[in-house]
């Protein structure tokens, strides 16, 4: 095989964005799940900013950042969403919250396999659609995570169109017991994989942004091989 041919084969791989990595620190204090990321513990967590993989989408590119923390009881995820028009209509668990202004957390506690992971799609009202995802295709929504604490906080007016909103934030705490069939509770150094996403806007102007670009022609976030790495560390590392 000549060099030019090798380079030709390598080109599509080289064009792929790197898989991001995030250090999940232990929470230094109690986190009150009220939708506001102003608890002292959050200040120590780095912000992961979402990217906009699909230029053909027409929604505004509004900024989203996410943070994660952990302690003996929970895995915590927090989102900050800039949003000039906050719209969320679904009110019941397992309704299609991804059609609203929503954030998502897809987590794979056992990265040596990509057959199954947990999906959480949470709208700006703090309504949860959760499921077990199998083969990136079958979302078993009757699966319900146990003991999840979830709250959102809206800076603006929900579902009032035409005025100017500032944004919304969301906090969720997930008890470790939910993951025990796939993985033990992490210890420092453990790596899980995950993606964090946001559906933003009202049809026909709607956009999906994500932490790790799944490198798909269509707006498909269900690509566990492209999930980013969550590295659990002790506080302050
Ligand atoms: Ca809080
Ligand atoms: Ca469910």
PDB file of C-alpha atoms and ligand atoms in Angstrom:
ATOM      1  CA  UNK A   1       0.000   0.000   0.000  1.00  0.00           C
ATOM      2  CA  UNK A   2       1.585   3.290  -1.021  1.00  0.00           C
ATOM      3  CA  UNK A   3       1.779   6.336   1.231  1.00  0.00           C
ATOM      4  CA  UNK A   4      -0.759   8.416  -0.702  1.00  0.00           C
ATOM      5  CA  UNK A   5      -3.354   5.650  -0.365  1.00  0.00           C
ATOM      6  CA  UNK A   6      -2.675   5.360   3.373  1.00  0.00           C
ATOM      7  CA  UNK A   7      -3.211   9.099   3.797  1.00  0.00           C
ATOM      8  CA  UNK A   8      -6.434   8.883   1.791  1.00  0.00           C
ATOM      9  CA  UNK A   9      -7.749   6.185   4.150  1.00  0.00           C
ATOM     10  CA  UNK A  10      -6.663   8.135   7.211  1.00  0.00           C
ATOM     11  CA  UNK A  11      -8.230  11.441   6.150  1.00  0.00           C
ATOM     12  CA  UNK A  12     -11.822  10.767   7.326  1.00  0.00           C
ATOM     13  CA  UNK A  13     -10.522   9.584  10.711  1.00  0.00           C
ATOM     14  CA  UNK A  14      -8.270  12.601  11.106  1.00  0.00           C
ATOM     15  CA  UNK A  15     -11.215  14.876  10.383  1.00  0.00           C
ATOM     16  CA  UNK A  16     -13.161  13.569  13.375  1.00  0.00           C
ATOM     17  CA  UNK A  17     -13.159  15.831  16.415  1.00  0.00           C
ATOM     18  CA  UNK A  18     -11.435  14.396  19.471  1.00  0.00           C
ATOM     19  CA  UNK A  19     -13.553  12.621  22.105  1.00  0.00           C
ATOM     20  CA  UNK A  20     -13.818  15.081  25.020  1.00  0.00           C
ATOM     21  CA  UNK A  21     -12.826  14.162  28.555  1.00  0.00           C
ATOM     22  CA  UNK A  22     -14.269  15.603  31.767  1.00  0.00           C
ATOM     23  CA  UNK A  23     -12.973  15.213  35.314  1.00  0.00           C
ATOM     24  CA  UNK A  24     -15.931  14.634  37.641  1.00  0.00           C
ATOM     25  CA  UNK A  25     -14.860  15.935  41.047  1.00  0.00           C
ATOM     26  CA  UNK A  26     -16.320  14.898  44.375  1.00  0.00           C
ATOM     27  CA  UNK A  27     -18.767  17.484  45.664  1.00  0.00           C
ATOM     28  CA  UNK A  28     -17.176  19.485  48.471  1.00  0.00           C
ATOM     29  CA  UNK A  29     -20.517  20.196  50.129  1.00  0.00           C
ATOM     30  CA  UNK A  30     -24.224  19.555  49.937  1.00  0.00           C
ATOM     31  CA  UNK A  31     -26.018  20.310  46.688  1.00  0.00           C
ATOM     32  CA  UNK A  32     -29.609  21.512  47.017  1.00  0.00           C
ATOM     33  CA  UNK A  33     -31.563  20.359  43.971  1.00  0.00           C
ATOM     34  CA  UNK A  34     -33.483  23.541  43.212  1.00  0.00           C
ATOM     35  CA  UNK A  35     -32.405  24.081  39.610  1.00  0.00           C
ATOM     36  CA  UNK A  36     -29.857  26.748  40.552  1.00  0.00           C
ATOM     37  CA  UNK A  37     -26.170  26.000  40.232  1.00  0.00           C
ATOM     38  CA  UNK A  38     -25.222  28.441  42.976  1.00  0.00           C
ATOM     39  CA  UNK A  39     -24.340  25.809  45.576  1.00  0.00           C
ATOM     40  CA  UNK A  40     -20.736  26.222  46.697  1.00  0.00           C
ATOM     41  CA  UNK A  41     -19.804  22.746  45.436  1.00  0.00           C
ATOM     42  CA  UNK A  42     -20.624  23.620  41.803  1.00  0.00           C
ATOM     43  CA  UNK A  43     -17.995  26.378  41.784  1.00  0.00           C
ATOM     44  CA  UNK A  44     -15.230  23.742  41.779  1.00  0.00           C
ATOM     45  CA  UNK A  45     -16.640  21.926  38.729  1.00  0.00           C
ATOM     46  CA  UNK A  46     -15.405  22.798  35.235  1.00  0.00           C
ATOM     47  CA  UNK A  47     -17.931  23.888  32.590  1.00  0.00           C
ATOM     48  CA  UNK A  48     -18.256  21.750  29.455  1.00  0.00           C
ATOM     49  CA  UNK A  49     -19.547  23.808  26.542  1.00  0.00           C
ATOM     50  CA  UNK A  50     -21.763  22.248  23.881  1.00  0.00           C
ATOM     51  CA  UNK A  51     -20.961  22.350  20.144  1.00  0.00           C
ATOM     52  CA  UNK A  52     -23.314  22.711  17.164  1.00  0.00           C
ATOM     53  CA  UNK A  53     -22.578  19.786  14.837  1.00  0.00           C
ATOM     54  CA  UNK A  54     -25.248  20.428  12.188  1.00  0.00           C
ATOM     55  CA  UNK A  55     -25.025  23.627  10.155  1.00  0.00           C
ATOM     56  CA  UNK A  56     -28.175  22.728   8.206  1.00  0.00           C
ATOM     57  CA  UNK A  57     -30.291  23.250  11.328  1.00  0.00           C
ATOM     58  CA  UNK A  58     -31.835  26.726  11.480  1.00  0.00           C
ATOM     59  CA  UNK A  59     -32.370  27.387  15.192  1.00  0.00           C
ATOM     60  CA  UNK A  60     -30.364  30.046  17.005  1.00  0.00           C
ATOM     61  CA  UNK A  61     -27.004  28.893  18.375  1.00  0.00           C
ATOM     62  CA  UNK A  62     -27.677  29.550  22.063  1.00  0.00           C
ATOM     63  CA  UNK A  63     -24.948  28.644  24.532  1.00  0.00           C
ATOM     64  CA  UNK A  64     -25.201  25.647  26.866  1.00  0.00           C
ATOM     65  CA  UNK A  65     -22.712  24.534  29.486  1.00  0.00           C
ATOM     66  CA  UNK A  66     -22.869  21.513  31.774  1.00  0.00           C
ATOM     67  CA  UNK A  67     -21.119  20.446  34.966  1.00  0.00           C
ATOM     68  CA  UNK A  68     -20.910  17.136  36.828  1.00  0.00           C
ATOM     69  CA  UNK A  69     -20.065  16.190  40.421  1.00  0.00           C
ATOM     70  CA  UNK A  70     -20.324  13.063  42.534  1.00  0.00           C
ATOM     71  CA  UNK A  71     -20.547  11.976  46.161  1.00  0.00           C
ATOM     72  CA  UNK A  72     -21.337   8.781  48.085  1.00  0.00           C
ATOM     73  CA  UNK A  73     -25.025   8.931  47.174  1.00  0.00           C
ATOM     74  CA  UNK A  74     -25.460  10.569  43.796  1.00  0.00           C
ATOM     75  CA  UNK A  75     -24.107  11.509  40.403  1.00  0.00           C
ATOM     76  CA  UNK A  76     -25.006  15.181  39.834  1.00  0.00           C
ATOM     77  CA  UNK A  77     -25.476  16.928  36.490  1.00  0.00           C
ATOM     78  CA  UNK A  78     -26.133  20.646  36.096  1.00  0.00           C
ATOM     79  CA  UNK A  79     -26.941  22.611  32.947  1.00  0.00           C
ATOM     80  CA  UNK A  80     -26.932  26.352  32.172  1.00  0.00           C
ATOM     81  CA  UNK A  81     -28.877  27.298  29.037  1.00  0.00           C
ATOM     82  CA  UNK A  82     -28.967  30.736  27.474  1.00  0.00           C
ATOM     83  CA  UNK A  83     -32.441  31.055  25.977  1.00  0.00           C
ATOM     84  CA  UNK A  84     -34.346  34.061  24.628  1.00  0.00           C
ATOM     85  CA  UNK A  85     -37.654  32.131  24.319  1.00  0.00           C
ATOM     86  CA  UNK A  86     -38.303  29.251  26.732  1.00  0.00           C
ATOM     87  CA  UNK A  87     -40.972  26.786  25.607  1.00  0.00           C
ATOM     88  CA  UNK A  88     -41.847  23.489  27.317  1.00  0.00           C
ATOM     89  CA  UNK A  89     -45.293  21.904  27.089  1.00  0.00           C
ATOM     90  CA  UNK A  90     -44.911  18.325  28.411  1.00  0.00           C
ATOM     91  CA  UNK A  91     -45.867  17.837  32.066  1.00  0.00           C
ATOM     92  CA  UNK A  92     -45.885  14.045  32.655  1.00  0.00           C
ATOM     93  CA  UNK A  93     -43.021  11.589  33.067  1.00  0.00           C
ATOM     94  CA  UNK A  94     -42.037   9.780  29.885  1.00  0.00           C
ATOM     95  CA  UNK A  95     -43.829  12.221  27.601  1.00  0.00           C
ATOM     96  CA  UNK A  96     -41.585  13.246  24.653  1.00  0.00           C
ATOM     97  CA  UNK A  97     -39.798  16.067  26.467  1.00  0.00           C
ATOM     98  CA  UNK A  98     -37.192  16.161  23.660  1.00  0.00           C
ATOM     99  CA  UNK A  99     -39.788  18.064  21.599  1.00  0.00           C
ATOM    100  CA  UNK A 100     -39.590  20.916  24.150  1.00  0.00           C
ATOM    101  CA  UNK A 101     -36.668  23.084  25.201  1.00  0.00           C
ATOM    102  CA  UNK A 102     -34.810  20.228  26.833  1.00  0.00           C
ATOM    103  CA  UNK A 103     -31.449  18.936  27.978  1.00  0.00           C
ATOM    104  CA  UNK A 104     -30.336  15.315  27.879  1.00  0.00           C
ATOM    105  CA  UNK A 105     -27.918  13.007  29.652  1.00  0.00           C
ATOM    106  CA  UNK A 106     -26.936   9.694  28.090  1.00  0.00           C
ATOM    107  CA  UNK A 107     -24.694   7.649  30.356  1.00  0.00           C
ATOM    108  CA  UNK A 108     -22.884   4.354  29.854  1.00  0.00           C
ATOM    109  CA  UNK A 109     -21.459   3.039  33.145  1.00  0.00           C
ATOM    110  CA  UNK A 110     -19.688   0.172  31.334  1.00  0.00           C
ATOM    111  CA  UNK A 111     -17.796   1.627  28.368  1.00  0.00           C
ATOM    112  CA  UNK A 112     -16.413  -1.786  27.303  1.00  0.00           C
ATOM    113  CA  UNK A 113     -19.847  -2.350  25.779  1.00  0.00           C
ATOM    114  CA  UNK A 114     -22.048  -0.016  23.720  1.00  0.00           C
ATOM    115  CA  UNK A 115     -25.176  -2.182  23.478  1.00  0.00           C
ATOM    116  CA  UNK A 116     -26.998  -0.475  26.323  1.00  0.00           C
ATOM    117  CA  UNK A 117     -27.017   2.868  28.132  1.00  0.00           C
ATOM    118  CA  UNK A 118     -29.336   5.051  30.197  1.00  0.00           C
ATOM    119  CA  UNK A 119     -31.164   8.012  28.630  1.00  0.00           C
ATOM    120  CA  UNK A 120     -32.599  11.037  30.452  1.00  0.00           C
ATOM    121  CA  UNK A 121     -34.334  13.837  28.544  1.00  0.00           C
ATOM    122  CA  UNK A 122     -35.468  16.701  30.775  1.00  0.00           C
ATOM    123  CA  UNK A 123     -37.435  19.743  29.660  1.00  0.00           C
ATOM    124  CA  UNK A 124     -37.261  23.294  31.015  1.00  0.00           C
ATOM    125  CA  UNK A 125     -40.121  22.486  33.419  1.00  0.00           C
ATOM    126  CA  UNK A 126     -38.043  19.728  34.987  1.00  0.00           C
ATOM    127  CA  UNK A 127     -40.101  16.858  33.512  1.00  0.00           C
ATOM    128  CA  UNK A 128     -38.172  13.627  32.967  1.00  0.00           C
ATOM    129  CA  UNK A 129     -38.384  11.165  30.091  1.00  0.00           C
ATOM    130  CA  UNK A 130     -36.081   8.304  31.049  1.00  0.00           C
ATOM    131  CA  UNK A 131     -35.388   5.006  29.389  1.00  0.00           C
ATOM    132  CA  UNK A 132     -32.979   2.175  28.895  1.00  0.00           C
ATOM    133  CA  UNK A 133     -31.542   2.414  25.366  1.00  0.00           C
ATOM    134  CA  UNK A 134     -30.666  -0.834  23.602  1.00  0.00           C
ATOM    135  CA  UNK A 135     -28.727  -1.036  20.326  1.00  0.00           C
ATOM    136  CA  UNK A 136     -29.066   2.770  20.011  1.00  0.00           C
ATOM    137  CA  UNK A 137     -32.537   2.015  18.704  1.00  0.00           C
ATOM    138  CA  UNK A 138     -34.965   0.705  21.317  1.00  0.00           C
ATOM    139  CA  UNK A 139     -35.798   3.190  24.074  1.00  0.00           C
ATOM    140  CA  UNK A 140     -37.475   1.211  26.876  1.00  0.00           C
ATOM    141  CA  UNK A 141     -39.345   4.125  28.434  1.00  0.00           C
ATOM    142  CA  UNK A 142     -41.209   2.005  30.996  1.00  0.00           C
ATOM    143  CA  UNK A 143     -37.870   1.666  32.700  1.00  0.00           C
ATOM    144  CA  UNK A 144     -37.828   4.359  35.396  1.00  0.00           C
ATOM    145  CA  UNK A 145     -34.733   5.450  37.263  1.00  0.00           C
ATOM    146  CA  UNK A 146     -35.280   5.252  41.013  1.00  0.00           C
ATOM    147  CA  UNK A 147     -34.945   8.150  43.417  1.00  0.00           C
ATOM    148  CA  UNK A 148     -33.953  10.839  40.905  1.00  0.00           C
ATOM    149  CA  UNK A 149     -34.019  14.413  42.228  1.00  0.00           C
ATOM    150  CA  UNK A 150     -34.668  16.972  39.501  1.00  0.00           C
ATOM    151  CA  UNK A 151     -35.460  20.689  39.366  1.00  0.00           C
ATOM    152  CA  UNK A 152     -35.246  23.517  36.857  1.00  0.00           C
ATOM    153  CA  UNK A 153     -35.077  27.270  37.316  1.00  0.00           C
ATOM    154  CA  UNK A 154     -36.392  29.646  34.674  1.00  0.00           C
ATOM    155  CA  UNK A 155     -35.023  33.150  34.156  1.00  0.00           C
ATOM    156  CA  UNK A 156     -37.844  34.498  32.058  1.00  0.00           C
ATOM    157  CA  UNK A 157     -41.436  33.525  31.299  1.00  0.00           C
ATOM    158  CA  UNK A 158     -42.237  29.952  30.341  1.00  0.00           C
ATOM    159  CA  UNK A 159     -44.327  29.547  27.167  1.00  0.00           C
ATOM    160  CA  UNK A 160     -44.914  33.293  26.748  1.00  0.00           C
ATOM    161  CA  UNK A 161     -43.874  33.914  23.160  1.00  0.00           C
ATOM    162  CA  UNK A 162     -42.666  37.273  21.937  1.00  0.00           C
ATOM    163  CA  UNK A 163     -40.984  38.538  25.105  1.00  0.00           C
ATOM    164  CA  UNK A 164     -37.302  38.258  25.889  1.00  0.00           C
ATOM    165  CA  UNK A 165     -36.181  35.505  28.278  1.00  0.00           C
ATOM    166  CA  UNK A 166     -32.693  35.113  29.730  1.00  0.00           C
ATOM    167  CA  UNK A 167     -32.344  31.377  30.110  1.00  0.00           C
ATOM    168  CA  UNK A 168     -32.868  28.388  32.343  1.00  0.00           C
ATOM    169  CA  UNK A 169     -30.852  25.983  34.390  1.00  0.00           C
ATOM    170  CA  UNK A 170     -31.455  22.432  35.573  1.00  0.00           C
ATOM    171  CA  UNK A 171     -30.010  20.197  38.267  1.00  0.00           C
ATOM    172  CA  UNK A 172     -30.406  16.449  38.559  1.00  0.00           C
ATOM    173  CA  UNK A 173     -29.111  13.943  41.120  1.00  0.00           C
ATOM    174  CA  UNK A 174     -29.095  10.237  40.194  1.00  0.00           C
ATOM    175  CA  UNK A 175     -28.644   7.583  42.918  1.00  0.00           C
ATOM    176  CA  UNK A 176     -25.853   5.096  42.148  1.00  0.00           C
ATOM    177  CA  UNK A 177     -28.105   2.089  42.732  1.00  0.00           C
ATOM    178  CA  UNK A 178     -29.654   2.668  39.316  1.00  0.00           C
ATOM    179  CA  UNK A 179     -26.457   1.624  37.577  1.00  0.00           C
ATOM    180  CA  UNK A 180     -25.561  -1.465  39.616  1.00  0.00           C
ATOM    181  CA  UNK A 181     -26.381  -4.065  36.957  1.00  0.00           C
ATOM    182  CA  UNK A 182     -23.706  -2.541  34.720  1.00  0.00           C
ATOM    183  CA  UNK A 183     -21.147  -1.117  37.102  1.00  0.00           C
ATOM    184  CA  UNK A 184     -20.178  -0.696  40.714  1.00  0.00           C
ATOM    185  CA  UNK A 185     -20.151   2.775  42.152  1.00  0.00           C
ATOM    186  CA  UNK A 186     -17.106   4.556  40.719  1.00  0.00           C
ATOM    187  CA  UNK A 187     -13.911   5.075  42.656  1.00  0.00           C
ATOM    188  CA  UNK A 188     -11.249   7.659  41.791  1.00  0.00           C
ATOM    189  CA  UNK A 189      -9.877   6.759  38.363  1.00  0.00           C
ATOM    190  CA  UNK A 190     -13.035   5.029  37.108  1.00  0.00           C
ATOM    191  CA  UNK A 191     -14.072   6.065  33.597  1.00  0.00           C
ATOM    192  CA  UNK A 192     -17.676   6.040  32.377  1.00  0.00           C
ATOM    193  CA  UNK A 193     -18.837   7.507  29.064  1.00  0.00           C
ATOM    194  CA  UNK A 194     -21.676   9.939  28.438  1.00  0.00           C
ATOM    195  CA  UNK A 195     -23.080  12.551  26.166  1.00  0.00           C
ATOM    196  CA  UNK A 196     -24.925  15.701  27.148  1.00  0.00           C
ATOM    197  CA  UNK A 197     -27.258  17.354  24.688  1.00  0.00           C
ATOM    198  CA  UNK A 198     -29.741  20.161  24.263  1.00  0.00           C
ATOM    199  CA  UNK A 199     -32.752  20.489  21.996  1.00  0.00           C
ATOM    200  CA  UNK A 200     -33.488  24.185  21.605  1.00  0.00           C
ATOM    201  CA  UNK A 201     -36.107  26.237  19.765  1.00  0.00           C
ATOM    202  CA  UNK A 202     -39.547  25.827  18.273  1.00  0.00           C
ATOM    203  CA  UNK A 203     -40.225  24.138  14.933  1.00  0.00           C
ATOM    204  CA  UNK A 204     -39.314  24.862  12.214  1.00  0.00           C
ATOM    205  CA  UNK A 205     -36.289  26.552  13.786  1.00  0.00           C
ATOM    206  CA  UNK A 206     -34.800  24.017  16.099  1.00  0.00           C
ATOM    207  CA  UNK A 207     -31.278  22.954  16.898  1.00  0.00           C
ATOM    208  CA  UNK A 208     -29.471  20.115  18.684  1.00  0.00           C
ATOM    209  CA  UNK A 209     -26.196  20.908  20.419  1.00  0.00           C
ATOM    210  CA  UNK A 210     -24.011  18.372  22.204  1.00  0.00           C
ATOM    211  CA  UNK A 211     -20.967  17.952  24.383  1.00  0.00           C
ATOM    212  CA  UNK A 212     -19.295  15.336  22.146  1.00  0.00           C
ATOM    213  CA  UNK A 213     -19.925  15.643  18.399  1.00  0.00           C
ATOM    214  CA  UNK A 214     -21.336  12.258  17.302  1.00  0.00           C
ATOM    215  CA  UNK A 215     -20.083  12.820  13.713  1.00  0.00           C
ATOM    216  CA  UNK A 216     -23.364  11.979  12.017  1.00  0.00           C
ATOM    217  CA  UNK A 217     -24.784  13.351   8.764  1.00  0.00           C
ATOM    218  CA  UNK A 218     -28.221  13.645  10.390  1.00  0.00           C
ATOM    219  CA  UNK A 219     -29.002  15.081  13.824  1.00  0.00           C
ATOM    220  CA  UNK A 220     -28.677  11.776  15.682  1.00  0.00           C
ATOM    221  CA  UNK A 221     -27.315  11.890  19.236  1.00  0.00           C
ATOM    222  CA  UNK A 222     -27.576   8.126  19.907  1.00  0.00           C
ATOM    223  CA  UNK A 223     -23.976   7.169  19.117  1.00  0.00           C
ATOM    224  CA  UNK A 224     -22.429   5.653  22.262  1.00  0.00           C
ATOM    225  CA  UNK A 225     -19.084   5.026  20.536  1.00  0.00           C
ATOM    226  CA  UNK A 226     -18.719   8.834  20.381  1.00  0.00           C
ATOM    227  CA  UNK A 227     -19.681   9.543  23.985  1.00  0.00           C
ATOM    228  CA  UNK A 228     -17.178  11.642  25.928  1.00  0.00           C
ATOM    229  CA  UNK A 229     -15.198  10.270  28.866  1.00  0.00           C
ATOM    230  CA  UNK A 230     -16.204  10.998  32.467  1.00  0.00           C
ATOM    231  CA  UNK A 231     -13.211  10.466  34.720  1.00  0.00           C
ATOM    232  CA  UNK A 232     -14.118  10.322  38.412  1.00  0.00           C
ATOM    233  CA  UNK A 233     -11.560  12.073  40.616  1.00  0.00           C
ATOM    234  CA  UNK A 234     -11.282  13.158  44.212  1.00  0.00           C
ATOM    235  CA  UNK A 235     -12.009  16.738  45.109  1.00  0.00           C
ATOM    236  CA  UNK A 236      -9.309  19.215  44.199  1.00  0.00           C
ATOM    237  CA  UNK A 237      -7.387  16.963  41.801  1.00  0.00           C
TER     238      UNK A 237
HETATM  239 CA1  LIG B   1     -28.747  24.068  43.593  1.00  0.00          CA
HETATM  240 CA1  LIG B   2     -39.260   5.958  32.005  1.00  0.00          CA
END
